[in-house]
mmCIF file of C-alpha atoms in Angstrom:
data_model
loop_
_atom_site.group_PDB
_atom_site.id
_atom_site.type_symbol
_atom_site.label_atom_id
_atom_site.label_comp_id
_atom_site.label_asym_id
_atom_site.label_seq_id
_atom_site.Cartn_x
_atom_site.Cartn_y
_atom_site.Cartn_z
ATOM 1 C CA UNK T 1 0.002 -0.041 0.006
ATOM 2 C CA UNK T 2 1.256 3.503 -0.791
ATOM 3 C CA UNK T 3 2.730 5.610 2.236
ATOM 4 C CA UNK T 4 -0.230 8.010 2.130
ATOM 5 C CA UNK T 5 -2.911 5.224 2.830
ATOM 6 C CA UNK T 6 -2.652 5.538 6.481
ATOM 7 C CA UNK T 7 -2.898 9.327 6.465
ATOM 8 C CA UNK T 8 -5.832 9.027 4.141
ATOM 9 C CA UNK T 9 -7.758 6.777 6.465
ATOM 10 C CA UNK T 10 -6.787 8.633 9.583
ATOM 11 C CA UNK T 11 -8.250 11.908 8.158
ATOM 12 C CA UNK T 12 -11.747 10.409 9.115
ATOM 13 C CA UNK T 13 -10.561 8.181 11.841
ATOM 14 C CA UNK T 14 -14.074 7.224 13.264
ATOM 15 C CA UNK T 15 -15.655 6.795 9.843
ATOM 16 C CA UNK T 16 -12.669 4.685 8.718
ATOM 17 C CA UNK T 17 -12.236 2.839 11.974
ATOM 18 C CA UNK T 18 -12.668 -0.600 10.357
ATOM 19 C CA UNK T 19 -10.310 -0.195 7.384
ATOM 20 C CA UNK T 20 -7.841 1.790 9.609
ATOM 21 C CA UNK T 21 -7.816 -0.867 12.259
ATOM 22 C CA UNK T 22 -7.310 -3.671 9.766
ATOM 23 C CA UNK T 23 -4.562 -1.586 8.114
ATOM 24 C CA UNK T 24 -2.789 -0.953 11.487
ATOM 25 C CA UNK T 25 -3.061 -4.722 12.337
ATOM 26 C CA UNK T 26 -1.622 -5.702 8.950
ATOM 27 C CA UNK T 27 1.335 -3.191 9.440
ATOM 28 C CA UNK T 28 1.919 -4.452 12.894
ATOM 29 C CA UNK T 29 1.991 -8.109 11.869
ATOM 30 C CA UNK T 30 -0.756 -9.253 14.209
ATOM 31 C CA UNK T 31 -3.675 -9.577 11.874
ATOM 32 C CA UNK T 32 -5.611 -12.875 11.827
ATOM 33 C CA UNK T 33 -6.665 -12.484 8.279
ATOM 34 C CA UNK T 34 -5.411 -15.029 5.748
ATOM 35 C CA UNK T 35 -6.207 -13.076 2.640
ATOM 36 C CA UNK T 36 -6.147 -9.325 2.063
ATOM 37 C CA UNK T 37 -7.387 -7.688 -1.174
ATOM 38 C CA UNK T 38 -6.806 -3.969 -1.414
ATOM 39 C CA UNK T 39 -8.288 -1.426 -3.825
ATOM 40 C CA UNK T 40 -7.519 2.262 -4.034
ATOM 41 C CA UNK T 41 -7.513 5.317 -6.186
ATOM 42 C CA UNK T 42 -4.512 7.711 -6.239
ATOM 43 C CA UNK T 43 -4.115 11.280 -7.508
ATOM 44 C CA UNK T 44 -0.684 12.779 -7.479
ATOM 45 C CA UNK T 45 0.626 10.158 -5.255
ATOM 46 C CA UNK T 46 -2.073 10.613 -2.667
ATOM 47 C CA UNK T 47 -4.777 8.058 -1.864
ATOM 48 C CA UNK T 48 -8.281 9.399 -2.465
ATOM 49 C CA UNK T 49 -10.525 6.289 -2.127
ATOM 50 C CA UNK T 50 -9.965 2.949 -0.517
ATOM 51 C CA UNK T 51 -11.643 -0.451 -0.038
ATOM 52 C CA UNK T 52 -10.383 -3.846 1.109
ATOM 53 C CA UNK T 53 -11.620 -7.289 1.315
ATOM 54 C CA UNK T 54 -10.663 -9.987 3.798
ATOM 55 C CA UNK T 55 -12.733 -13.159 2.998
ATOM 56 C CA UNK T 56 -15.045 -14.115 4.520
ATOM 57 C CA UNK T 57 -15.784 -10.660 5.651
ATOM 58 C CA UNK T 58 -17.435 -7.888 3.870
ATOM 59 C CA UNK T 59 -15.950 -5.599 1.170
ATOM 60 C CA UNK T 60 -15.055 -2.663 3.503
ATOM 61 C CA UNK T 61 -15.325 0.844 2.164
ATOM 62 C CA UNK T 62 -13.556 3.940 3.456
ATOM 63 C CA UNK T 63 -15.100 7.420 3.495
ATOM 64 C CA UNK T 64 -14.295 9.353 0.335
ATOM 65 C CA UNK T 65 -15.578 11.947 -1.987
ATOM 66 C CA UNK T 66 -17.957 10.808 -4.734
ATOM 67 C CA UNK T 67 -15.623 11.846 -7.643
ATOM 68 C CA UNK T 68 -13.138 9.233 -6.376
ATOM 69 C CA UNK T 69 -15.627 6.562 -5.496
ATOM 70 C CA UNK T 70 -16.762 6.264 -9.035
ATOM 71 C CA UNK T 71 -13.368 5.140 -10.459
ATOM 72 C CA UNK T 72 -12.997 2.847 -7.320
ATOM 73 C CA UNK T 73 -16.343 1.060 -8.079
ATOM 74 C CA UNK T 74 -15.324 0.738 -11.719
ATOM 75 C CA UNK T 75 -11.998 -0.711 -10.805
ATOM 76 C CA UNK T 76 -13.529 -3.341 -8.553
ATOM 77 C CA UNK T 77 -16.141 -4.136 -11.109
ATOM 78 C CA UNK T 78 -13.543 -4.517 -13.919
ATOM 79 C CA UNK T 79 -11.353 -6.736 -11.668
ATOM 80 C CA UNK T 80 -14.212 -9.367 -11.564
ATOM 81 C CA UNK T 81 -13.579 -9.705 -7.777
ATOM 82 C CA UNK T 82 -16.407 -11.331 -5.940
ATOM 83 C CA UNK T 83 -17.531 -10.525 -2.381
ATOM 84 C CA UNK T 84 -20.567 -11.616 -0.350
ATOM 85 C CA UNK T 85 -21.349 -8.423 1.474
ATOM 86 C CA UNK T 86 -20.551 -4.696 1.654
ATOM 87 C CA UNK T 87 -19.946 -2.542 4.735
ATOM 88 C CA UNK T 88 -19.082 1.042 5.408
ATOM 89 C CA UNK T 89 -20.539 4.406 6.253
ATOM 90 C CA UNK T 90 -24.154 4.458 5.144
ATOM 91 C CA UNK T 91 -23.821 7.293 2.629
ATOM 92 C CA UNK T 92 -20.795 5.757 1.053
ATOM 93 C CA UNK T 93 -22.540 2.356 0.793
ATOM 94 C CA UNK T 94 -25.549 3.972 -0.831
ATOM 95 C CA UNK T 95 -23.370 5.848 -3.348
ATOM 96 C CA UNK T 96 -21.533 2.633 -4.112
ATOM 97 C CA UNK T 97 -24.742 0.835 -4.917
ATOM 98 C CA UNK T 98 -25.961 3.747 -7.017
ATOM 99 C CA UNK T 99 -22.821 3.397 -9.144
ATOM 100 C CA UNK T 100 -23.151 -0.384 -9.358
ATOM 101 C CA UNK T 101 -26.970 -0.659 -9.761
ATOM 102 C CA UNK T 102 -26.798 -4.440 -10.693
ATOM 103 C CA UNK T 103 -25.922 -5.187 -7.072
ATOM 104 C CA UNK T 104 -29.203 -3.837 -5.850
ATOM 105 C CA UNK T 105 -31.126 -6.884 -7.353
ATOM 106 C CA UNK T 106 -28.846 -9.232 -5.410
ATOM 107 C CA UNK T 107 -29.444 -7.784 -1.902
ATOM 108 C CA UNK T 108 -30.728 -10.363 0.602
ATOM 109 C CA UNK T 109 -30.434 -8.409 3.716
ATOM 110 C CA UNK T 110 -29.337 -4.914 4.988
ATOM 111 C CA UNK T 111 -28.160 -4.422 8.564
ATOM 112 C CA UNK T 112 -28.439 -0.872 9.792
ATOM 113 C CA UNK T 113 -25.582 -0.198 12.249
ATOM 114 C CA UNK T 114 -24.712 2.673 14.407
ATOM 115 C CA UNK T 115 -21.172 3.724 15.344
ATOM 116 C CA UNK T 116 -21.074 5.027 18.863
ATOM 117 C CA UNK T 117 -18.162 6.751 20.679
ATOM 118 C CA UNK T 118 -17.268 7.294 24.367
ATOM 119 C CA UNK T 119 -14.714 9.558 25.914
ATOM 120 C CA UNK T 120 -15.850 9.329 29.542
ATOM 121 C CA UNK T 121 -17.434 6.300 31.311
ATOM 122 C CA UNK T 122 -20.610 6.526 33.340
ATOM 123 C CA UNK T 123 -20.121 3.507 35.718
ATOM 124 C CA UNK T 124 -23.210 1.292 35.971
ATOM 125 C CA UNK T 125 -24.316 -0.248 39.268
ATOM 126 C CA UNK T 126 -21.843 -3.008 40.357
ATOM 127 C CA UNK T 127 -23.016 -6.665 39.899
ATOM 128 C CA UNK T 128 -20.324 -7.920 42.178
ATOM 129 C CA UNK T 129 -18.750 -9.864 39.294
ATOM 130 C CA UNK T 130 -14.817 -9.615 38.741
ATOM 131 C CA UNK T 131 -13.502 -8.284 35.425
ATOM 132 C CA UNK T 132 -10.408 -10.127 34.270
ATOM 133 C CA UNK T 133 -8.520 -11.696 31.322
ATOM 134 C CA UNK T 134 -9.774 -14.776 29.516
ATOM 135 C CA UNK T 135 -7.395 -17.838 29.577
ATOM 136 C CA UNK T 136 -6.426 -20.593 27.265
ATOM 137 C CA UNK T 137 -8.612 -23.077 29.066
ATOM 138 C CA UNK T 138 -11.449 -20.878 28.146
ATOM 139 C CA UNK T 139 -11.140 -21.454 24.401
ATOM 140 C CA UNK T 140 -13.864 -24.103 24.186
ATOM 141 C CA UNK T 141 -16.317 -21.774 25.896
ATOM 142 C CA UNK T 142 -15.183 -18.831 23.746
ATOM 143 C CA UNK T 143 -15.680 -20.855 20.704
ATOM 144 C CA UNK T 144 -19.290 -21.761 21.621
ATOM 145 C CA UNK T 145 -20.053 -18.188 22.654
ATOM 146 C CA UNK T 146 -18.599 -16.912 19.397
ATOM 147 C CA UNK T 147 -21.040 -19.257 17.340
ATOM 148 C CA UNK T 148 -23.968 -17.975 19.699
ATOM 149 C CA UNK T 149 -22.853 -14.342 19.108
ATOM 150 C CA UNK T 150 -22.895 -14.839 15.247
ATOM 151 C CA UNK T 151 -26.295 -16.599 15.418
ATOM 152 C CA UNK T 152 -27.684 -13.801 17.509
ATOM 153 C CA UNK T 153 -26.386 -10.943 15.346
ATOM 154 C CA UNK T 154 -26.659 -12.534 11.918
ATOM 155 C CA UNK T 155 -22.979 -12.178 11.244
ATOM 156 C CA UNK T 156 -21.621 -15.048 9.057
ATOM 157 C CA UNK T 157 -20.176 -17.824 11.257
ATOM 158 C CA UNK T 158 -16.693 -19.149 11.231
ATOM 159 C CA UNK T 159 -15.436 -22.687 11.701
ATOM 160 C CA UNK T 160 -14.236 -24.002 15.085
ATOM 161 C CA UNK T 161 -10.548 -23.819 13.863
ATOM 162 C CA UNK T 162 -10.923 -20.230 12.615
ATOM 163 C CA UNK T 163 -12.440 -19.221 15.938
ATOM 164 C CA UNK T 164 -9.690 -21.026 17.794
ATOM 165 C CA UNK T 165 -6.957 -19.165 15.852
ATOM 166 C CA UNK T 166 -8.868 -15.891 16.548
ATOM 167 C CA UNK T 167 -9.133 -16.720 20.227
ATOM 168 C CA UNK T 168 -5.412 -17.672 20.472
ATOM 169 C CA UNK T 169 -4.426 -14.443 18.800
ATOM 170 C CA UNK T 170 -6.654 -12.479 21.041
ATOM 171 C CA UNK T 171 -5.497 -14.121 24.163
ATOM 172 C CA UNK T 172 -1.766 -13.637 23.240
ATOM 173 C CA UNK T 173 -2.518 -9.889 22.777
ATOM 174 C CA UNK T 174 -4.354 -9.952 26.281
ATOM 175 C CA UNK T 175 -7.507 -8.519 24.327
ATOM 176 C CA UNK T 176 -10.135 -10.950 25.452
ATOM 177 C CA UNK T 177 -11.945 -10.426 28.715
ATOM 178 C CA UNK T 178 -14.575 -12.030 30.960
ATOM 179 C CA UNK T 179 -16.775 -11.019 33.882
ATOM 180 C CA UNK T 180 -16.560 -13.901 36.488
ATOM 181 C CA UNK T 181 -19.352 -14.514 38.981
ATOM 182 C CA UNK T 182 -18.308 -17.013 41.582
ATOM 183 C CA UNK T 183 -15.311 -17.876 39.265
ATOM 184 C CA UNK T 184 -17.709 -18.753 36.335
ATOM 185 C CA UNK T 185 -17.600 -16.544 33.236
ATOM 186 C CA UNK T 186 -20.926 -14.832 32.774
ATOM 187 C CA UNK T 187 -20.035 -12.301 30.034
ATOM 188 C CA UNK T 188 -17.178 -11.535 27.400
ATOM 189 C CA UNK T 189 -15.863 -8.637 25.395
ATOM 190 C CA UNK T 190 -12.943 -8.032 23.235
ATOM 191 C CA UNK T 191 -10.577 -5.040 22.746
ATOM 192 C CA UNK T 192 -10.520 -4.570 19.063
ATOM 193 C CA UNK T 193 -8.973 -2.295 16.391
ATOM 194 C CA UNK T 194 -6.054 -0.027 17.295
ATOM 195 C CA UNK T 195 -6.722 3.447 15.692
ATOM 196 C CA UNK T 196 -4.657 6.641 15.760
ATOM 197 C CA UNK T 197 -6.107 8.109 18.906
ATOM 198 C CA UNK T 198 -8.768 5.590 19.936
ATOM 199 C CA UNK T 199 -9.616 1.973 20.240
ATOM 200 C CA UNK T 200 -12.666 -0.263 19.350
ATOM 201 C CA UNK T 201 -14.473 -2.833 21.464
ATOM 202 C CA UNK T 202 -16.575 -5.650 20.244
ATOM 203 C CA UNK T 203 -17.786 -9.236 20.704
ATOM 204 C CA UNK T 204 -19.890 -8.202 23.494
ATOM 205 C CA UNK T 205 -21.735 -11.346 24.509
ATOM 206 C CA UNK T 206 -23.730 -12.527 27.564
ATOM 207 C CA UNK T 207 -25.416 -16.037 27.404
ATOM 208 C CA UNK T 208 -29.342 -15.931 27.594
ATOM 209 C CA UNK T 209 -29.421 -17.332 31.141
ATOM 210 C CA UNK T 210 -27.367 -14.445 32.384
ATOM 211 C CA UNK T 211 -28.996 -11.550 30.592
ATOM 212 C CA UNK T 212 -30.823 -8.721 32.294
ATOM 213 C CA UNK T 213 -28.465 -8.798 35.361
ATOM 214 C CA UNK T 214 -26.229 -5.867 34.232
ATOM 215 C CA UNK T 215 -23.233 -8.019 33.157
ATOM 216 C CA UNK T 216 -23.204 -6.627 29.545
ATOM 217 C CA UNK T 217 -23.161 -3.074 30.831
ATOM 218 C CA UNK T 218 -20.566 -3.633 33.419
ATOM 219 C CA UNK T 219 -18.031 -5.546 31.321
ATOM 220 C CA UNK T 220 -18.307 -2.865 28.497
ATOM 221 C CA UNK T 221 -17.783 -0.111 31.054
ATOM 222 C CA UNK T 222 -14.885 -1.943 32.697
ATOM 223 C CA UNK T 223 -12.976 -2.451 29.459
ATOM 224 C CA UNK T 224 -13.823 1.057 28.082
ATOM 225 C CA UNK T 225 -12.303 2.682 31.193
ATOM 226 C CA UNK T 226 -9.380 0.439 31.019
ATOM 227 C CA UNK T 227 -8.760 1.516 27.455
ATOM 228 C CA UNK T 228 -9.176 5.183 28.238
ATOM 229 C CA UNK T 229 -6.710 4.795 31.209
ATOM 230 C CA UNK T 230 -4.179 3.300 28.826
ATOM 231 C CA UNK T 231 -4.213 6.738 26.840
ATOM 232 C CA UNK T 232 -6.872 6.327 24.145
ATOM 233 C CA UNK T 233 -8.773 9.477 23.742
ATOM 234 C CA UNK T 234 -11.976 7.691 22.838
ATOM 235 C CA UNK T 235 -13.540 4.181 22.498
ATOM 236 C CA UNK T 236 -15.855 3.099 19.639
ATOM 237 C CA UNK T 237 -18.195 0.253 19.070
ATOM 238 C CA UNK T 238 -20.946 -0.772 16.563
ATOM 239 C CA UNK T 239 -24.475 -1.770 17.340
ATOM 240 C CA UNK T 240 -27.342 -3.125 15.428
ATOM 241 C CA UNK T 241 -29.788 -0.121 15.280
ATOM 242 C CA UNK T 242 -32.665 -2.692 15.233
ATOM 243 C CA UNK T 243 -31.644 -3.787 18.853
ATOM 244 C CA UNK T 244 -33.024 -0.908 21.202
ATOM 245 C CA UNK T 245 -31.903 -2.874 24.262
ATOM 246 C CA UNK T 246 -28.153 -2.849 23.417
ATOM 247 C CA UNK T 247 -28.258 0.672 22.163
ATOM 248 C CA UNK T 248 -29.786 1.940 25.523
ATOM 249 C CA UNK T 249 -27.278 -0.040 27.478
ATOM 250 C CA UNK T 250 -24.335 1.521 25.784
ATOM 251 C CA UNK T 251 -25.748 5.054 25.831
ATOM 252 C CA UNK T 252 -26.397 4.511 29.611
ATOM 253 C CA UNK T 253 -22.675 4.122 30.343
ATOM 254 C CA UNK T 254 -21.687 7.094 28.207
ATOM 255 C CA UNK T 255 -21.582 6.099 24.453
ATOM 256 C CA UNK T 256 -23.015 8.593 22.058
ATOM 257 C CA UNK T 257 -24.159 7.972 18.508
ATOM 258 C CA UNK T 258 -21.596 9.173 15.897
ATOM 259 C CA UNK T 259 -22.561 7.879 12.444
ATOM 260 C CA UNK T 260 -24.826 5.344 10.692
ATOM 261 C CA UNK T 261 -23.250 2.541 8.852
ATOM 262 C CA UNK T 262 -24.671 -0.219 6.473
ATOM 263 C CA UNK T 263 -23.745 -3.766 6.044
ATOM 264 C CA UNK T 264 -25.440 -5.167 2.833
ATOM 265 C CA UNK T 265 -25.501 -8.867 2.156
ATOM 266 C CA UNK T 266 -25.823 -10.267 -1.274
#
């Protein structure tokens, strides 16, 4: 990738938090992606539009001006590259589909996502659970919870071996956490993409039998505070806008809506 790629993505850090986080992980050598396909438009040596595809994930779009999005779309179209879904800022995804109208007839589902950011935590009531790192012996539980998380959210699932590799990498980086109640895990969360001035969190999952007890709020607040204490100026996460419960939980601990995103499946 050209040297100007990172500065282009960082210009709109929150809008580009997915491609920027993936780019930083690849540069740092700690990515779990087996395949990376990059597409970009340059003008006078400066990157002006960007997309990447890390199968089986979505074709991921960065924010850009429409005049540069059009040649990006044409380039991807001419390359005959196939992808099963498309994700990015809502306005950019809509423009992409306008420029490639044939894709509209292939849409099977559209997830409306919200990107929320936080710069100060409002601590929720304590549940008495203990926040701590997940461990290697928890990989079987993490694998099952990952499957459940995908089923709950409609995100394409992964194989046990793929999840195990993801979990091992996450544990090595000390990025996977549990809430423990009486030494039993009752909720999980992952510290995600490393950005320029912030960090993302994701994989917030509480099993059905433990829901409604405040564990999701507490584990998200605990990790968000930890990441702020480590020097990040903000934390971001994605929600499904169709799930009012999770949206309310995050807002109650200090997250504020920032931007709408779309994930379109074909």
